[in-house]
Short mmCIF file of C-alpha atoms and ligand atoms in Angstrom, two decimals:
data_model
loop_
_atom_site.label_atom_id
_atom_site.label_comp_id
_atom_site.label_asym_id
_atom_site.label_seq_id
_atom_site.Cartn_x
_atom_site.Cartn_y
_atom_site.Cartn_z
CA MET A 12 8.83 -43.55 -2.88
CA ASN A 13 6.50 -40.38 -4.35
CA THR A 14 3.85 -40.31 -1.40
CA ILE A 15 4.13 -39.31 1.95
CA SER A 16 1.87 -40.31 4.69
CA THR A 17 0.70 -39.60 8.35
CA LEU A 18 -1.59 -40.22 11.32
CA GLY A 19 -4.53 -37.64 10.83
CA SER A 20 -3.71 -35.51 14.14
CA HIS A 21 -1.35 -33.56 15.94
CA CYS A 22 0.75 -31.80 12.65
CA ALA A 23 -0.77 -34.17 9.73
CA LEU A 24 -1.92 -30.87 7.98
CA GLN A 25 1.40 -29.40 8.00
CA VAL A 26 3.35 -32.23 6.82
CA LEU A 27 1.05 -33.18 4.09
CA LYS A 28 0.97 -29.59 2.72
CA GLY A 29 4.70 -29.54 2.70
CA ALA A 30 4.83 -32.76 1.05
CA LYS A 31 2.22 -31.31 -1.44
CA ASP A 32 4.59 -28.18 -1.98
CA GLU A 33 7.43 -30.22 -2.93
CA GLY A 34 5.50 -32.58 -5.29
CA PHE A 35 4.66 -35.42 -3.30
CA LYS A 36 1.62 -37.57 -3.36
CA THR A 37 -0.25 -37.38 -0.19
CA LYS A 38 -1.96 -40.27 1.97
CA LEU A 39 -4.01 -39.63 5.29
CA VAL A 40 -4.74 -42.49 7.85
CA CYS A 41 -7.62 -41.08 9.40
CA GLU A 42 -9.90 -42.22 12.12
CA LYS A 43 -13.79 -42.34 11.09
CA LYS A 44 -14.60 -39.55 13.13
CA ARG A 45 -12.34 -36.84 11.31
CA VAL A 46 -13.26 -38.00 7.93
CA GLU A 47 -15.29 -34.85 7.86
CA LEU A 48 -12.48 -32.39 8.96
CA TYR A 49 -9.54 -33.67 6.82
CA LYS A 50 -11.90 -33.98 3.79
CA ARG A 51 -12.07 -29.84 3.29
CA PHE A 52 -8.28 -29.95 2.75
CA ARG A 53 -7.51 -30.54 -1.20
CA PHE A 54 -3.67 -31.17 -0.89
CA ILE A 55 -4.84 -34.97 0.86
CA ASP A 56 -4.66 -37.11 -1.83
CA GLU A 57 -6.09 -40.06 -0.45
CA MET A 58 -7.62 -41.32 2.95
CA ILE A 59 -7.34 -44.47 4.30
CA ILE A 60 -10.28 -44.61 6.95
CA VAL A 61 -9.74 -46.63 10.29
CA ASP A 62 -11.76 -46.75 13.63
CA ARG A 63 -7.98 -46.36 15.37
CA PHE A 64 -4.97 -45.76 14.23
CA ASN A 65 -3.07 -48.71 15.53
CA GLU A 66 -4.93 -50.39 12.90
CA ILE A 67 -1.89 -49.57 10.83
CA LYS A 68 0.12 -52.79 12.50
CA GLU A 69 -2.53 -54.97 10.35
CA LYS A 70 -1.72 -56.13 7.24
CA LYS A 71 -4.55 -54.76 5.65
CA VAL A 72 -3.87 -51.29 6.58
CA SER A 73 0.30 -51.72 6.50
CA ASP A 74 -0.24 -52.88 2.56
CA GLU A 75 -1.75 -49.50 1.64
CA LEU A 76 1.25 -47.79 2.88
CA VAL A 77 4.26 -49.70 1.98
CA GLU A 78 4.91 -47.77 -1.04
CA SER A 79 4.81 -44.44 1.08
CA VAL A 80 6.94 -42.92 3.61
CA LEU A 81 5.31 -42.69 6.79
CA ILE A 82 6.13 -39.53 8.75
CA PRO A 83 5.73 -40.46 12.80
CA HIS A 84 4.53 -37.60 15.16
CA GLY A 85 3.48 -37.13 18.87
CA THR A 86 -0.08 -38.90 17.98
CA MET A 87 1.76 -42.14 16.68
CA ILE A 88 3.90 -42.41 19.84
CA SER A 89 0.92 -41.83 22.45
CA SER A 90 -1.23 -44.33 20.32
CA MET A 91 1.15 -47.15 19.79
CA SER A 92 3.82 -48.76 21.66
CA LYS A 93 7.03 -48.34 20.73
CA GLU A 94 7.40 -52.08 20.05
CA GLU A 95 4.59 -52.12 17.66
CA ILE A 96 6.15 -49.27 16.05
CA ASP A 97 9.09 -51.03 15.62
CA ARG A 98 7.64 -53.67 14.23
CA LEU A 99 5.70 -51.87 11.51
CA GLU A 100 6.63 -52.77 7.82
CA ILE A 101 6.43 -49.35 6.50
CA PRO A 102 9.41 -47.11 5.22
CA PHE A 103 9.88 -44.83 8.23
CA PHE A 104 11.47 -41.47 8.06
CA GLY A 105 13.65 -41.01 11.11
CA ASN A 106 15.68 -43.16 13.59
CA LYS A 107 13.05 -45.53 15.13
CA LYS A 108 15.66 -46.14 18.05
CA ILE A 109 15.36 -42.28 19.19
CA LEU A 110 11.59 -42.89 19.96
CA TYR A 111 12.78 -45.37 22.58
CA TRP A 112 15.07 -42.99 24.41
CA GLU A 113 12.12 -40.26 24.07
CA ALA A 114 9.61 -42.66 25.69
CA ASP A 115 11.76 -43.61 29.08
CA ARG A 116 12.41 -40.87 31.05
CA ARG A 117 15.27 -42.48 32.78
CA LEU A 118 17.20 -43.05 28.97
CA LYS A 119 16.14 -39.71 28.29
CA ASN A 120 17.73 -38.02 31.05
CA GLU A 121 20.72 -39.85 29.87
CA LEU A 122 20.67 -38.69 26.25
CA LEU A 123 20.44 -34.98 27.67
CA LYS A 124 23.16 -35.56 30.39
CA SER A 125 25.59 -36.95 27.39
CA ALA A 126 24.79 -34.22 24.98
CA ASN A 127 26.22 -31.73 28.09
CA LEU A 128 22.69 -29.86 28.78
CA THR A 129 21.54 -29.29 31.96
CA ILE A 130 18.82 -30.70 33.13
CA PRO A 131 16.34 -30.17 36.39
CA LYS A 132 17.20 -32.42 39.36
CA SER A 133 15.29 -35.64 39.44
CA PHE A 134 13.79 -37.78 42.23
CA ASP A 135 13.56 -41.40 42.63
CA SER A 136 11.50 -41.71 45.39
CA TYR A 137 8.35 -39.25 46.40
CA GLU A 138 9.98 -39.35 50.03
CA GLU A 139 12.95 -37.26 48.54
CA ILE A 140 10.84 -34.26 47.67
CA ASP A 141 12.76 -31.39 49.04
CA ARG A 142 11.47 -28.52 46.67
CA LEU A 143 8.81 -27.91 44.50
CA VAL A 144 8.55 -30.70 41.67
CA LEU A 145 6.51 -31.26 38.67
CA VAL A 146 5.39 -34.68 38.49
CA LYS A 147 4.83 -36.23 34.93
CA LEU A 148 3.63 -39.31 33.70
CA HIS A 149 5.62 -41.20 31.03
CA GLY A 150 5.19 -40.86 27.66
CA ALA A 151 4.05 -38.17 24.98
CA ALA A 152 0.88 -36.53 27.20
CA GLY A 153 0.96 -33.05 26.27
CA GLY A 154 1.50 -32.16 29.94
CA LYS A 155 -2.16 -34.33 30.77
CA GLY A 156 -1.82 -35.51 34.25
CA TYR A 157 1.17 -33.45 35.45
CA PHE A 158 0.98 -31.86 39.01
CA LEU A 159 2.92 -29.88 41.43
CA ALA A 160 4.13 -31.45 44.87
CA TRP A 161 6.70 -30.00 47.42
CA ASP A 162 6.37 -32.58 50.37
CA LYS A 163 5.30 -36.13 50.76
CA GLU A 164 1.47 -35.24 51.87
CA SER A 165 1.17 -33.01 48.58
CA PHE A 166 2.48 -35.69 46.22
CA MET A 167 0.37 -38.81 47.92
CA ASN A 168 -2.73 -36.33 47.67
CA ASN A 169 -2.72 -36.16 43.86
CA PHE A 170 -1.31 -39.86 43.25
CA ARG A 171 -4.27 -41.25 45.22
CA VAL A 172 -6.49 -38.83 42.90
CA LEU A 173 -4.48 -40.35 39.70
CA LYS A 174 -4.95 -43.80 40.81
CA GLU A 175 -8.76 -43.53 41.88
CA LYS A 176 -9.33 -42.24 38.32
CA GLY A 177 -7.46 -45.74 36.93
CA VAL A 178 -4.54 -43.32 35.02
CA ILE A 179 -1.48 -45.17 37.26
CA ASN A 180 -1.47 -48.12 39.37
CA ASN A 181 1.89 -47.31 41.15
CA GLU A 182 4.21 -44.47 42.37
CA ASN A 183 6.81 -46.03 39.77
CA GLU A 184 4.97 -44.72 36.75
CA LEU A 185 5.98 -41.38 37.79
CA PHE A 186 8.68 -39.00 37.57
CA ILE A 187 9.17 -36.43 39.92
CA GLN A 188 11.26 -33.39 38.69
CA GLU A 189 12.30 -30.35 40.25
CA TYR A 190 10.18 -27.15 39.01
CA VAL A 191 12.46 -24.66 37.38
CA VAL A 192 11.09 -21.14 37.73
CA GLY A 193 11.48 -19.19 34.27
CA VAL A 194 10.15 -18.87 30.42
CA PRO A 195 9.46 -21.95 29.13
CA VAL A 196 10.77 -22.37 25.33
CA TYR A 197 10.88 -24.93 22.56
CA LEU A 198 13.48 -24.93 20.29
CA GLN A 199 12.56 -26.49 17.02
CA TYR A 200 15.40 -28.37 15.18
CA PHE A 201 16.01 -29.81 11.72
CA TYR A 202 19.16 -32.06 11.29
CA SER A 203 20.25 -33.69 7.85
CA PRO A 204 22.10 -36.42 8.02
CA ILE A 205 22.71 -36.25 4.15
CA ASN A 206 24.61 -32.65 4.20
CA ASN A 207 25.20 -32.97 8.03
CA GLU A 208 23.86 -29.64 8.98
CA LEU A 209 22.03 -28.39 11.90
CA GLU A 210 19.06 -26.03 11.15
CA LEU A 211 16.82 -24.13 13.65
CA LEU A 212 13.13 -23.54 12.22
CA GLY A 213 11.29 -22.02 14.72
CA ILE A 214 10.75 -21.52 18.35
CA ASP A 215 7.61 -21.30 20.38
CA LYS A 216 6.05 -21.46 23.57
CA ARG A 217 3.07 -23.46 24.86
CA TYR A 218 -0.57 -21.96 26.14
CA GLU A 219 -1.27 -24.29 28.98
CA SER A 220 -4.59 -24.96 31.17
CA ASN A 221 -4.96 -24.14 33.56
CA VAL A 222 -1.49 -22.96 34.28
CA ASP A 223 -1.33 -19.96 31.97
CA SER A 224 -4.53 -18.41 33.62
CA ILE A 225 -3.90 -18.34 36.86
CA GLY A 226 -2.74 -15.04 36.93
CA ARG A 227 -5.84 -13.72 35.37
CA ILE A 228 -8.02 -14.01 38.81
CA PRO A 229 -7.43 -12.27 41.95
CA ALA A 230 -4.25 -13.70 44.44
CA ARG A 231 -6.50 -15.17 47.35
CA TYR A 232 -8.39 -17.93 44.83
CA GLN A 233 -5.33 -18.84 43.19
CA ASP A 234 -4.56 -20.70 46.00
CA ILE A 235 -7.81 -23.02 45.55
CA ILE A 236 -6.93 -23.72 42.08
CA SER A 237 -4.51 -26.94 41.48
CA ALA A 238 -2.13 -26.01 38.50
CA SER A 239 -2.63 -28.17 35.73
CA TYR A 240 -0.43 -27.99 32.55
CA ASN A 241 -2.40 -29.40 29.64
CA VAL A 242 -1.21 -28.05 26.38
CA ILE A 243 -3.90 -26.20 24.44
CA GLY A 244 -2.34 -24.13 21.65
CA ASN A 245 1.16 -22.97 21.09
CA GLN A 246 2.55 -19.20 20.40
CA PRO A 247 5.52 -17.82 18.61
CA LEU A 248 8.50 -16.67 19.97
CA VAL A 249 11.59 -15.34 19.34
CA LEU A 250 14.70 -15.19 21.25
CA ARG A 251 17.05 -12.34 21.79
CA GLU A 252 19.81 -12.65 19.04
CA SER A 253 22.58 -13.01 21.92
CA LEU A 254 20.98 -16.40 22.79
CA LEU A 255 21.31 -18.31 19.33
CA ASP A 256 24.64 -19.20 19.34
CA GLU A 257 24.03 -21.37 22.57
CA VAL A 258 20.96 -22.83 20.65
CA TYR A 259 22.80 -24.01 17.85
CA LYS A 260 25.59 -25.03 20.00
CA MET A 261 22.97 -27.32 22.15
CA GLY A 262 21.47 -28.45 19.14
CA ASP A 263 24.81 -29.57 18.07
CA ARG A 264 25.85 -31.40 21.20
CA PHE A 265 22.58 -32.88 20.99
CA VAL A 266 22.87 -34.23 17.77
CA ASN A 267 26.65 -35.37 18.60
CA ALA A 268 24.96 -37.31 21.43
CA CYS A 269 22.33 -39.11 19.41
CA LYS A 270 25.64 -39.98 17.28
CA ARG A 271 27.26 -41.66 20.14
CA LEU A 272 24.34 -43.74 21.80
CA VAL A 273 21.53 -44.28 19.53
CA GLU A 274 23.32 -44.95 16.27
CA PRO A 275 22.82 -43.77 13.70
CA GLY A 276 21.66 -40.79 15.16
CA MET A 277 19.27 -38.08 14.87
CA ILE A 278 17.37 -37.72 11.59
CA GLY A 279 15.32 -34.92 10.73
CA PRO A 280 13.26 -32.69 13.19
CA PHE A 281 13.88 -32.67 16.86
CA CYS A 282 12.91 -30.25 19.64
CA LEU A 283 14.77 -29.25 23.04
CA GLU A 284 12.32 -28.23 25.63
CA GLY A 285 13.33 -26.06 28.61
CA VAL A 286 12.80 -23.24 30.78
CA TYR A 287 15.27 -20.12 30.65
CA ASP A 288 16.00 -19.13 34.41
CA GLU A 289 16.72 -15.74 35.75
CA ASP A 290 20.24 -15.87 34.47
CA ALA A 291 19.22 -16.67 31.30
CA ASN A 292 20.45 -20.20 31.26
CA PHE A 293 18.41 -22.79 29.36
CA ILE A 294 17.23 -25.87 31.55
CA THR A 295 16.28 -28.45 29.22
CA PHE A 296 13.41 -30.73 30.79
CA GLU A 297 12.54 -33.02 27.96
CA PHE A 298 13.25 -33.57 24.13
CA SER A 299 11.35 -34.87 21.25
CA GLY A 300 13.17 -37.00 18.67
CA ARG A 301 10.49 -35.77 16.09
CA ILE A 302 8.21 -33.00 14.99
CA VAL A 303 6.75 -31.32 17.58
CA ALA A 304 3.30 -29.82 17.63
CA GLY A 305 4.42 -26.25 18.16
CA THR A 306 6.02 -26.26 14.42
CA ASN A 307 2.07 -25.61 13.19
CA LEU A 308 2.68 -22.12 13.68
CA TYR A 309 5.30 -21.96 11.03
CA ILE A 310 3.28 -23.15 7.91
CA GLN A 311 4.62 -20.22 5.85
CA GLY A 312 8.08 -20.05 7.62
CA SER A 313 9.63 -18.39 10.82
CA PRO A 314 11.70 -15.84 11.28
CA TYR A 315 14.35 -18.41 12.12
CA SER A 316 13.66 -20.45 8.64
CA THR A 317 13.33 -17.44 6.59
CA LEU A 318 16.82 -16.63 7.40
CA LEU A 319 17.91 -20.03 5.92
CA TYR A 320 15.41 -20.15 2.98
CA ASN A 321 14.24 -17.90 0.64
CA GLU A 322 10.77 -19.50 0.28
CA PRO A 323 8.28 -20.61 3.28
CA MET A 324 9.80 -23.56 4.83
CA SER A 325 7.86 -25.44 7.47
CA THR A 326 8.98 -28.16 9.48
CA GLY A 327 6.63 -30.59 7.68
CA ARG A 328 8.02 -28.92 3.86
CA ARG A 329 11.58 -29.68 5.08
CA ILE A 330 10.96 -33.27 5.95
CA ALA A 331 9.56 -33.78 2.02
CA ARG A 332 12.36 -31.89 1.23
CA GLU A 333 15.22 -34.46 2.64
CA ILE A 334 13.02 -37.21 1.36
CA LYS A 335 13.27 -35.63 -2.39
CA ILE A 336 17.13 -34.88 -2.24
CA ALA A 337 17.72 -38.23 -0.69
CA ARG A 338 15.49 -40.12 -3.18
CA GLU A 339 17.46 -37.99 -6.11
CA ASN A 340 20.82 -38.89 -4.58
CA ASP A 341 19.97 -42.73 -3.81
CA LYS A 342 20.64 -41.77 -0.09
CA LEU A 343 17.28 -43.15 1.36
CA ASP A 344 18.76 -45.19 3.41
CA LEU A 345 20.55 -42.32 5.58
CA ILE A 346 16.91 -41.12 6.65
CA LEU A 347 14.69 -44.27 6.99
CA SER A 348 14.42 -46.83 9.59
CA LYS A 349 13.69 -50.19 7.75
CA ASN A 350 13.06 -53.29 9.65
CA PHE A 351 11.96 -55.40 6.59
P1 AMP B 4 6.17 -31.38 28.69
O1 AMP B 4 4.90 -32.11 28.39
O2 AMP B 4 7.08 -32.46 29.58
O3 AMP B 4 6.76 -31.07 27.67
O4 AMP B 4 5.54 -30.26 29.97
C1 AMP B 4 4.52 -29.88 29.64
C2 AMP B 4 4.59 -28.37 30.58
O5 AMP B 4 5.15 -28.53 31.74
C3 AMP B 4 5.65 -27.68 29.95
O6 AMP B 4 5.53 -26.79 29.08
C4 AMP B 4 6.15 -26.72 30.94
O7 AMP B 4 5.28 -25.32 31.63
C5 AMP B 4 5.95 -27.40 31.88
N1 AMP B 4 7.37 -28.10 32.46
C6 AMP B 4 7.64 -29.51 32.26
N2 AMP B 4 8.79 -29.63 32.91
C7 AMP B 4 8.81 -28.33 33.81
C8 AMP B 4 9.82 -28.15 34.84
N3 AMP B 4 11.13 -29.28 35.08
N4 AMP B 4 10.15 -27.15 35.33
C9 AMP B 4 8.88 -26.19 35.23
N5 AMP B 4 7.90 -26.64 34.18
C10 AMP B 4 8.07 -27.53 33.37
#
């Protein structure tokens, strides 16, 4: 286990740079169209070139990865079904079962509730909409396709457009959630099952098109634009220090809920995603049970990781460090999912 691999997208550069800094060999599964990009980075030792990422489920490709530890990220989740990920015969960093909970919005809410986190109200049917809601597609889509609605009619208008485009077939494929007004914040954590410790490695906010640009045009034109939530990039954020205690407590409660509901629990990076409302309460609308792309901001470490480490510690590097510690102490079983 002295190689770390991942798919060429999302946070692959950070993950493989971190792996290299920790002394691992690095392997990238790369789609043909991206080879020229990834060839620019000298810390990538080897590329496995494919037409599509889901070829990693085929023996020819998985055989080349079986000696490495594969790091999952958002692109893996959106390009493969959870069953396909489950069947992969490659040592896999993290708890694969958490990805099932992440992909299903109802299970997701159950886990957040069990962690005693405040979540926005959700609506079982569009008939019940009685306030401003955000209508979401299932799965990790980076906010793509989300729309705002405030009653049945506004819901149906947008629903028809998505249906005509062939994005969805019926209303059940959508998740209707109360829109929380406030500051959207992404809390990037790392939990080590080896030393039983939770670390806050960074915080970010996203820059989304076009909702973050609507304020740049006069109010009289804002009405004709329908808000969209497609993530374009991430911006760094530090919180008021008085909020940090609750940030750690929320992370602890989430880790404990995962231990209860999704055995053996959280392994490595995860993110709580929510909005601070006008009373500075955090309303959690999502979690990601793996590394998030907002961690790319902190390849040189973040203000929070600097408080914990006297060296630049990205989340990618922290993953590699965990694999190294597990390997040295014969504890790889605590951090890998294996189904073979
Ligand atoms: P997501 O892909 O679910 O993380 O959400 C994409 C974006 O939608 C977020 O960055 C927020 O700007 C926004 N968002 C998601 N859920 C809510 C919510 N319940 N209330 C307000 N904004 C939300």
